[in-house]
mmCIF file of C-alpha atoms in Angstrom:
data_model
loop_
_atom_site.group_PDB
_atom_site.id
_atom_site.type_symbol
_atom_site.label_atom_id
_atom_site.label_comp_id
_atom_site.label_asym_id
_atom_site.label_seq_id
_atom_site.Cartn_x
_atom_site.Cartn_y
_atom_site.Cartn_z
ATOM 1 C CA UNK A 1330 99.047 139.509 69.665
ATOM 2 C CA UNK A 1331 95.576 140.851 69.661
ATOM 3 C CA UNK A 1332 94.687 142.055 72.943
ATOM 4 C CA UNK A 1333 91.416 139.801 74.260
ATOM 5 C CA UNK A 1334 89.884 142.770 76.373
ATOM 6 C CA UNK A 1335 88.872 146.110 74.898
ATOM 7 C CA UNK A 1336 88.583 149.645 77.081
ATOM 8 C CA UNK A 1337 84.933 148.690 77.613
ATOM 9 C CA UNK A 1338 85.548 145.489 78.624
ATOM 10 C CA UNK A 1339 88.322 147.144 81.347
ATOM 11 C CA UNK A 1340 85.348 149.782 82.100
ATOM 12 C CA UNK A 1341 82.733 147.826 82.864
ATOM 13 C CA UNK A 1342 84.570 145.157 85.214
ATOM 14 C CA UNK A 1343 85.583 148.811 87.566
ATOM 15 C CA UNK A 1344 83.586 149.189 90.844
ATOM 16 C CA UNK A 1345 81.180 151.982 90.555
ATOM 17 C CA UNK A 1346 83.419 154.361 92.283
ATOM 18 C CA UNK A 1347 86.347 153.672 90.189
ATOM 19 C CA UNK A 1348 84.535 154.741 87.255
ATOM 20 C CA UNK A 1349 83.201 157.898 88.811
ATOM 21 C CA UNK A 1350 86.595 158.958 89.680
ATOM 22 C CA UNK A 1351 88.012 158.151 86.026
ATOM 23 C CA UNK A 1352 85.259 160.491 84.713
ATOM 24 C CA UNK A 1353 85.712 163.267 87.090
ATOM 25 C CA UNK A 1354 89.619 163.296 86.152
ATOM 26 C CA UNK A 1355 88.760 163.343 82.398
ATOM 27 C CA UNK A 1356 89.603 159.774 81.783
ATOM 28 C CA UNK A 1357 85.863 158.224 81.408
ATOM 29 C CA UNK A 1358 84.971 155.748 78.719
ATOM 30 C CA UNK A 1359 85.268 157.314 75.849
ATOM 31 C CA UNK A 1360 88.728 159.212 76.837
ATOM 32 C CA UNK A 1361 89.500 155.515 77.372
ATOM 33 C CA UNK A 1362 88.466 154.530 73.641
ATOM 34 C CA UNK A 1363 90.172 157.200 72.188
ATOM 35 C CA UNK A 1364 93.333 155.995 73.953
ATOM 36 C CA UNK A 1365 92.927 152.671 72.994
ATOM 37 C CA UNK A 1366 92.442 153.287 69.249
ATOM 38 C CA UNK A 1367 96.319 154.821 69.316
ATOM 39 C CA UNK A 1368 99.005 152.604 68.882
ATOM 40 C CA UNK A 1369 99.946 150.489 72.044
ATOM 41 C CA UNK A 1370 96.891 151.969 73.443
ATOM 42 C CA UNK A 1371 95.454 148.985 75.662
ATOM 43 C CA UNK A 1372 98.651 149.255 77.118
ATOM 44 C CA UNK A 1373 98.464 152.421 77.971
ATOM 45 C CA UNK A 1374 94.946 152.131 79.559
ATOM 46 C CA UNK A 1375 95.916 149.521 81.443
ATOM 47 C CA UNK A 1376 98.274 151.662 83.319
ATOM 48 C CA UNK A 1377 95.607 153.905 83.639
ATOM 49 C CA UNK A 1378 93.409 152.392 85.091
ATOM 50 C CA UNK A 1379 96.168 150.076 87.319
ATOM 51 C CA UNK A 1380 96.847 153.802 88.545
ATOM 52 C CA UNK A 1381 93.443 154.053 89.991
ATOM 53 C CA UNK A 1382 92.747 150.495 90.781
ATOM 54 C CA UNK A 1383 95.109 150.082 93.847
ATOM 55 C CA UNK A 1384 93.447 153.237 95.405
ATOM 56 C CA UNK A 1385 90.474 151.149 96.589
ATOM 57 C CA UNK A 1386 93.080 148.753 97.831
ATOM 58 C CA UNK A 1387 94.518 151.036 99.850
ATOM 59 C CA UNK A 1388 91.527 152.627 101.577
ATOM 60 C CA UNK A 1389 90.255 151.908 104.372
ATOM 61 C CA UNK A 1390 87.004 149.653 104.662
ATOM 62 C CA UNK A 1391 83.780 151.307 103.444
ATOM 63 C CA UNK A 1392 82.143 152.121 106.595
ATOM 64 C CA UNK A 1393 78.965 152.394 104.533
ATOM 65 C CA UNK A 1394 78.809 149.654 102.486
ATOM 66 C CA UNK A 1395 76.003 147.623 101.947
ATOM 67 C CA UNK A 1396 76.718 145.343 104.630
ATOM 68 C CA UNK A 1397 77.212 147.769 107.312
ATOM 69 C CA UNK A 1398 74.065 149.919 105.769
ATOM 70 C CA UNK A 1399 71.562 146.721 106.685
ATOM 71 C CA UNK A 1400 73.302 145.392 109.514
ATOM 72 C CA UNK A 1401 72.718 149.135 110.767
ATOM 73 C CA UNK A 1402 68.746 148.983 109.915
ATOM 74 C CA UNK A 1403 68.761 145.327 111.714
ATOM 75 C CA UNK A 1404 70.071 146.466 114.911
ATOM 76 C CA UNK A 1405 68.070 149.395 115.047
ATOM 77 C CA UNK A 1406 65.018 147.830 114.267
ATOM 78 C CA UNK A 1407 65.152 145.180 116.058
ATOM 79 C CA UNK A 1408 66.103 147.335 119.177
ATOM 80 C CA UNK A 1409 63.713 149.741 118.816
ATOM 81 C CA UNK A 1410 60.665 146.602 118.681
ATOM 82 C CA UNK A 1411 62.355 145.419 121.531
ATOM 83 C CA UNK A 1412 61.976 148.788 123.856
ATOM 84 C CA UNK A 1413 58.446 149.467 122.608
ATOM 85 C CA UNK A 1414 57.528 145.685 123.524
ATOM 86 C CA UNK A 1415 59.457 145.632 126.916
ATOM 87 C CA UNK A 1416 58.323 149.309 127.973
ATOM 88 C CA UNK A 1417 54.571 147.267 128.246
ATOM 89 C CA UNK A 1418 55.661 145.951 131.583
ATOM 90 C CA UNK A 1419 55.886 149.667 133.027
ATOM 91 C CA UNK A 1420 53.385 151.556 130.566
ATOM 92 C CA UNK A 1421 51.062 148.952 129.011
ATOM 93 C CA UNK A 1422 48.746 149.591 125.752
ATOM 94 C CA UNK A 1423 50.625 153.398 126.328
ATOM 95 C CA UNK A 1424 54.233 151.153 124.875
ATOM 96 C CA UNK A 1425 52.815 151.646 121.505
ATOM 97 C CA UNK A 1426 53.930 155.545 121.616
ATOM 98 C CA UNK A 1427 57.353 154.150 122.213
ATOM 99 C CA UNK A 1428 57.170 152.264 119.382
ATOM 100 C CA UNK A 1429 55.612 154.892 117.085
ATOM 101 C CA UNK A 1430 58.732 157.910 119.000
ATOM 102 C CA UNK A 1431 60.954 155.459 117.292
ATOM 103 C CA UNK A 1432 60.094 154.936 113.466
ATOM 104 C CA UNK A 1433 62.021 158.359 112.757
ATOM 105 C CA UNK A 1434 64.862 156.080 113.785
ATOM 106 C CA UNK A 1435 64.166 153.154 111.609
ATOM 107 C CA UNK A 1436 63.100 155.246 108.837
ATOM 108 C CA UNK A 1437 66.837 157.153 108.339
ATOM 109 C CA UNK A 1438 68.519 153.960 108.613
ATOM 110 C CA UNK A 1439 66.251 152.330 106.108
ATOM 111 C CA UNK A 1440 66.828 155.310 103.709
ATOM 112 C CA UNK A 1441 70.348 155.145 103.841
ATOM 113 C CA UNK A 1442 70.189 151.330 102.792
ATOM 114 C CA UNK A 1443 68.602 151.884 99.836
ATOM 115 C CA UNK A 1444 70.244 152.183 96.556
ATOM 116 C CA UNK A 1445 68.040 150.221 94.282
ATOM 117 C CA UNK A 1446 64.558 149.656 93.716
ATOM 118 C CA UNK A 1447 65.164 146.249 94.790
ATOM 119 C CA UNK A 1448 66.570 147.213 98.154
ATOM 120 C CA UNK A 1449 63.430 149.673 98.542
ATOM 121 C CA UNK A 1450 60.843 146.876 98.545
ATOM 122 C CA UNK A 1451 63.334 145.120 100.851
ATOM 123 C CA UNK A 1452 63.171 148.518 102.783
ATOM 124 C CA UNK A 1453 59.355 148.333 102.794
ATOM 125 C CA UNK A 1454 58.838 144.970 103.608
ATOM 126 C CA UNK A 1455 60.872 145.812 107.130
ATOM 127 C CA UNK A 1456 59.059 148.780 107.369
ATOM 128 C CA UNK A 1457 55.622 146.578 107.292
ATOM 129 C CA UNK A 1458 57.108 144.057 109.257
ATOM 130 C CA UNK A 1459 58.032 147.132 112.251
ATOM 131 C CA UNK A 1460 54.889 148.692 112.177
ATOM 132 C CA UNK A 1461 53.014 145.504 112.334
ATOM 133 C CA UNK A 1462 55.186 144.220 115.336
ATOM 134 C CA UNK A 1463 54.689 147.513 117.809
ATOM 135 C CA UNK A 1464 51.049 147.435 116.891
ATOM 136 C CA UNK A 1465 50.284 143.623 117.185
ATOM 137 C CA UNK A 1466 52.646 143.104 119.309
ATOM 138 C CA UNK A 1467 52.592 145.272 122.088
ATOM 139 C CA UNK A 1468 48.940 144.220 122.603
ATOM 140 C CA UNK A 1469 49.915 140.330 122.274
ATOM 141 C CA UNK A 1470 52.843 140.857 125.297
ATOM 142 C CA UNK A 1471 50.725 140.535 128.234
ATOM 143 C CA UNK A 1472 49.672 137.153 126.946
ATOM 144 C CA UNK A 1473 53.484 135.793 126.333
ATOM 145 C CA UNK A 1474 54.181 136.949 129.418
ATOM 146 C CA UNK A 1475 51.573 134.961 131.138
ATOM 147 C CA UNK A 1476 52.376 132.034 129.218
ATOM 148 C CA UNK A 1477 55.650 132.181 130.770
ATOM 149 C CA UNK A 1478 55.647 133.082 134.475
ATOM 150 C CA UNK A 1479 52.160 133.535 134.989
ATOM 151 C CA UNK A 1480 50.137 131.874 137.873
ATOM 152 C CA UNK A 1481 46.781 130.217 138.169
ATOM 153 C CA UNK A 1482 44.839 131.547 140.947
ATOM 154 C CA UNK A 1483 41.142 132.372 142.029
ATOM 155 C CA UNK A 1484 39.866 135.565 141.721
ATOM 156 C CA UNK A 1485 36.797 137.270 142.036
ATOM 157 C CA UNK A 1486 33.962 138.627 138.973
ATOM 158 C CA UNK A 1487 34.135 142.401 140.018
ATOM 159 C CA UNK A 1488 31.476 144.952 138.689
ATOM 160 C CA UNK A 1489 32.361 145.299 134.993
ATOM 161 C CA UNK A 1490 33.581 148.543 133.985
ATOM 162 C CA UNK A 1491 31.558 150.554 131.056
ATOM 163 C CA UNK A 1492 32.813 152.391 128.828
ATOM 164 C CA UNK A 1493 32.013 154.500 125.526
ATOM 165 C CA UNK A 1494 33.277 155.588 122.252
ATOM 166 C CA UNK A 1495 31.944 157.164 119.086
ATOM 167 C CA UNK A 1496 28.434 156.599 120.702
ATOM 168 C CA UNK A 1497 28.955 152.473 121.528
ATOM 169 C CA UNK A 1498 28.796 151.591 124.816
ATOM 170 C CA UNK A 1499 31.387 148.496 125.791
ATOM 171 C CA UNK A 1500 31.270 146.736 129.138
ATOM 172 C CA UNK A 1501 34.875 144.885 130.304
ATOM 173 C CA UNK A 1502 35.767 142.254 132.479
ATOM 174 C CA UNK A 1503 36.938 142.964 135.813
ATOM 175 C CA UNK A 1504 38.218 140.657 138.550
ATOM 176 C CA UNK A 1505 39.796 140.940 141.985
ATOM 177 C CA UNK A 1506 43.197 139.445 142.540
ATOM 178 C CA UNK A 1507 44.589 137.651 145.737
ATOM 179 C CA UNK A 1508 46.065 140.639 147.337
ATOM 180 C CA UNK A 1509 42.869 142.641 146.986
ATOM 181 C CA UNK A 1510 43.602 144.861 143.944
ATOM 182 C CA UNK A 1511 40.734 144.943 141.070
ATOM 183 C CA UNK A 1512 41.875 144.931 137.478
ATOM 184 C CA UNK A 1513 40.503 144.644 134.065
ATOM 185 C CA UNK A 1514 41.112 141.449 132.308
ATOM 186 C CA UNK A 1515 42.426 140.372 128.465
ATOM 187 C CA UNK A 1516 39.551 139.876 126.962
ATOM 188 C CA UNK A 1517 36.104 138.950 128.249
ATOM 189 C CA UNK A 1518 34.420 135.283 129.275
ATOM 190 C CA UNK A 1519 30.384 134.601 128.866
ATOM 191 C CA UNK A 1520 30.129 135.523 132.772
ATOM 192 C CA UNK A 1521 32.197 138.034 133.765
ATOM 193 C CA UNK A 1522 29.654 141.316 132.236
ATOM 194 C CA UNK A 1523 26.875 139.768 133.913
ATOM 195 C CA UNK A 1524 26.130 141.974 136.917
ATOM 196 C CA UNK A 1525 24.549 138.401 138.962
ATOM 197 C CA UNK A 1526 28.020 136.899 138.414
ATOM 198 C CA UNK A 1527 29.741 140.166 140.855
ATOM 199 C CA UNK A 1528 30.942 138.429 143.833
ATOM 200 C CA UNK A 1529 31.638 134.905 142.358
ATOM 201 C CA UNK A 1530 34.709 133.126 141.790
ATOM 202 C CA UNK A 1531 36.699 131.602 138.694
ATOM 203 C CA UNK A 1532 40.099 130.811 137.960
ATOM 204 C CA UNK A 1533 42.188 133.242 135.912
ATOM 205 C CA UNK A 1534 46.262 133.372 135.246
ATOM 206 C CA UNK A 1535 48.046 136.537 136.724
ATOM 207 C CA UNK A 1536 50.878 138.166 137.041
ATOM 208 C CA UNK A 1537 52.626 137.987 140.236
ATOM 209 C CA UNK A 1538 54.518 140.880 139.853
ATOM 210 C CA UNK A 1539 50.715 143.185 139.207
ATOM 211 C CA UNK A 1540 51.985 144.541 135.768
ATOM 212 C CA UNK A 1541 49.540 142.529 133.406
ATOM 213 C CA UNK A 1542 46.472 141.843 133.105
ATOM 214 C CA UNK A 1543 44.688 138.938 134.507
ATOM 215 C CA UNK A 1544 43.380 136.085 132.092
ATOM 216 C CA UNK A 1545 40.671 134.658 132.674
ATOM 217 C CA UNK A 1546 40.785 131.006 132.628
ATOM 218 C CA UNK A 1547 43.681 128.102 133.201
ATOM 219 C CA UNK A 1548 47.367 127.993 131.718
ATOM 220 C CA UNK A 1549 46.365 124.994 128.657
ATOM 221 C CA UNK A 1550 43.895 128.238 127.465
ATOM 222 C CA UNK A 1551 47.465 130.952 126.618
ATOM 223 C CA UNK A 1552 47.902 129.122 123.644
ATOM 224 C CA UNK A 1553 49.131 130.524 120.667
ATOM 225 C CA UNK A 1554 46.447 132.232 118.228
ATOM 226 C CA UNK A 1555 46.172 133.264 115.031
ATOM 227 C CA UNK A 1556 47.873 137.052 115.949
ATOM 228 C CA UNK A 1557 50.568 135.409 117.795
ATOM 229 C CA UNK A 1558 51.796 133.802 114.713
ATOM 230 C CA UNK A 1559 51.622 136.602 112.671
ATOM 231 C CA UNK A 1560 53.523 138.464 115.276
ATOM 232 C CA UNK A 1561 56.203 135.884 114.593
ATOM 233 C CA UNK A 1562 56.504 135.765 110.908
ATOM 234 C CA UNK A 1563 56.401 139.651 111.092
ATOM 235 C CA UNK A 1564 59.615 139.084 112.909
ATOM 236 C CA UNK A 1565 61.240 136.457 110.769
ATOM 237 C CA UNK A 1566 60.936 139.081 108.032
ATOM 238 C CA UNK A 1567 62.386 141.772 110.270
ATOM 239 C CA UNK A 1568 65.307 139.830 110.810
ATOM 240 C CA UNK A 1569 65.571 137.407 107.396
ATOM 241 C CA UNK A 1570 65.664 140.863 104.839
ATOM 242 C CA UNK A 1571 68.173 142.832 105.918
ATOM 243 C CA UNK A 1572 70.508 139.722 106.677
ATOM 244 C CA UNK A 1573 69.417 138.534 103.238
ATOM 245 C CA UNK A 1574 70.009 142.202 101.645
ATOM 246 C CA UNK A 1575 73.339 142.756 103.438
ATOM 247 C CA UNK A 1576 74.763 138.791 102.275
ATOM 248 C CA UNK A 1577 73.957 139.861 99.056
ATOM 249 C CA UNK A 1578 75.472 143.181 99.171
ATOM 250 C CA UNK A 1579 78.755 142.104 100.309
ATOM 251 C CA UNK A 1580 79.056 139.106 97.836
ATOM 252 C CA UNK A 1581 78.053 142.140 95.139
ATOM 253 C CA UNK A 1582 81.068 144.508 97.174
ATOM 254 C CA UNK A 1583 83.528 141.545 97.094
ATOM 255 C CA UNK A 1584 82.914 140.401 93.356
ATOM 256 C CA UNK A 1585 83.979 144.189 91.987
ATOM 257 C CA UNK A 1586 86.599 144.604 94.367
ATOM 258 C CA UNK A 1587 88.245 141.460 93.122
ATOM 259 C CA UNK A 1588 88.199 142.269 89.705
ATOM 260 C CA UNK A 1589 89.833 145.484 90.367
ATOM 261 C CA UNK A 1590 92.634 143.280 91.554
ATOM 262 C CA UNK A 1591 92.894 141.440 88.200
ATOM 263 C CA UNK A 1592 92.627 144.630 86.560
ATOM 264 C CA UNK A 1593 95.319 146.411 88.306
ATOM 265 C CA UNK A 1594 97.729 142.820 88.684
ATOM 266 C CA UNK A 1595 97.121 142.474 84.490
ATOM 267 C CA UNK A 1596 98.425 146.238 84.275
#
């Protein structure tokens, strides 16, 4: 009976890492051929390759697989966003540097995910999705923050503060809270750099705890804005890719170790 598979047909169903080790022991493809052209030949590169075939088997799980590779750039990703935006309620608009002390971090693990030029754009497009987040973001956290525990209060139109850069000079909004402190506000209203409004009152929403800044105006006025919702599909992307590139890695991992199986159970 004519044998339905040829040696390339064997070859090509192999996990990458099967092959390589047939080639380094002398035994690539066209070793196989030359086998197979002999009498009883498919035979005998069935037991070949059978011979190598359980070794996968029998190791232990690749700690480096694909899976493991993005679920690896995930985590650290996603923690690292996490630090830069929580380190805003100690250091403020300085959390960025946390962010920026950490891409060295997210750029290793992102390298060692990549293996094809598909999973580099995948690698990019978390890469965009990082940078975008610790520099959007950690400018946007005050606001969330306010939208969640915040409290309306009065507080007072201080003198605004100037100041200057690359020749401009900027005025910003500063208003004393409750307990007497003055601090500058998220953003600026019509009245508040108007030197006859110093002394006046308004309503703002502030932080009880002093870390963020005031903002001026009532609760129905923190909603969400065009920056906020580009901070969130930055996110979904930081998240969706890698889960998406690490499914489709193991499903890829699974397929070839399987028909290693059939290869080595048709030996």
């Amino acid at each position: 009976m004519t044998d339905p598979h040829t040696a390339d047909d064997l070859f090509a169903q192999l996990p990458s890492s099967t092959r390589r080790t047939l080639e380094q022991s002398g035994l690539g493809l066209p070793e196989l051929r030359r086998i197979a052209a002999e009498p009883n030949g498919m035979r005998r590169v069935r037991h070949i390759i059978s011979e190598f075939t359980p070794s996968i088997d029998r190791r232990e799980p690749d700690r480096d697989g694909p899976v493991w590779r993005w679920t690896r750039l995930l985590l650290i990703a996603v923690a690292s966003v996490a630090l830069c935006l929580s380190s805003t309620y100690l250091i403020g608009g300085f959390a960025l540097f946390v962010g920026v002390a950490c891409v060295p971090a997210v750029a290793w693990a992102g390298r060692r995910a990549c293996s094809s030029r598909a999973e580099i754009v995948a690698y990019v497009l978390v890469g965009v999705s990082y940078v975008a987040l610790i520099w959007v973001g950690s400018g946007q956290v005050d606001q969330w923050y306010l939208h969640l525990r915040g409290q309306e209060a009065r507080v007072t139109y201080a003198k605004p503060e100037r100041s200057e850069s690359h020749g401009e000079s900027t005025l910003y909004c500063r208003v004393r809270l409750p307990d007497g402190s003055v601090r500058q506000t998220i953003g600026n209203d019509k009245s508040c750099t108007q030197e006859s409004m110093v002394g006046t009152t308004t309503r703002a929403v502030i932080d009880p705890e002093g870390h963020y800044r005031p903002f001026l105006g009532d609760r129905s006025a923190l909603g969400f804005g065009f920056w906020d919702y580009f901070c969130l599909g930055a996110a979904v992307v930081l998240v969706l890719v890698p889960v998406t590139a690490a499914t489709l890695g193991g499903v890829k991992e699974a397929r070839s170790a399987r028909r290693g199986r059939v290869i080595g159970a048709a030996a």
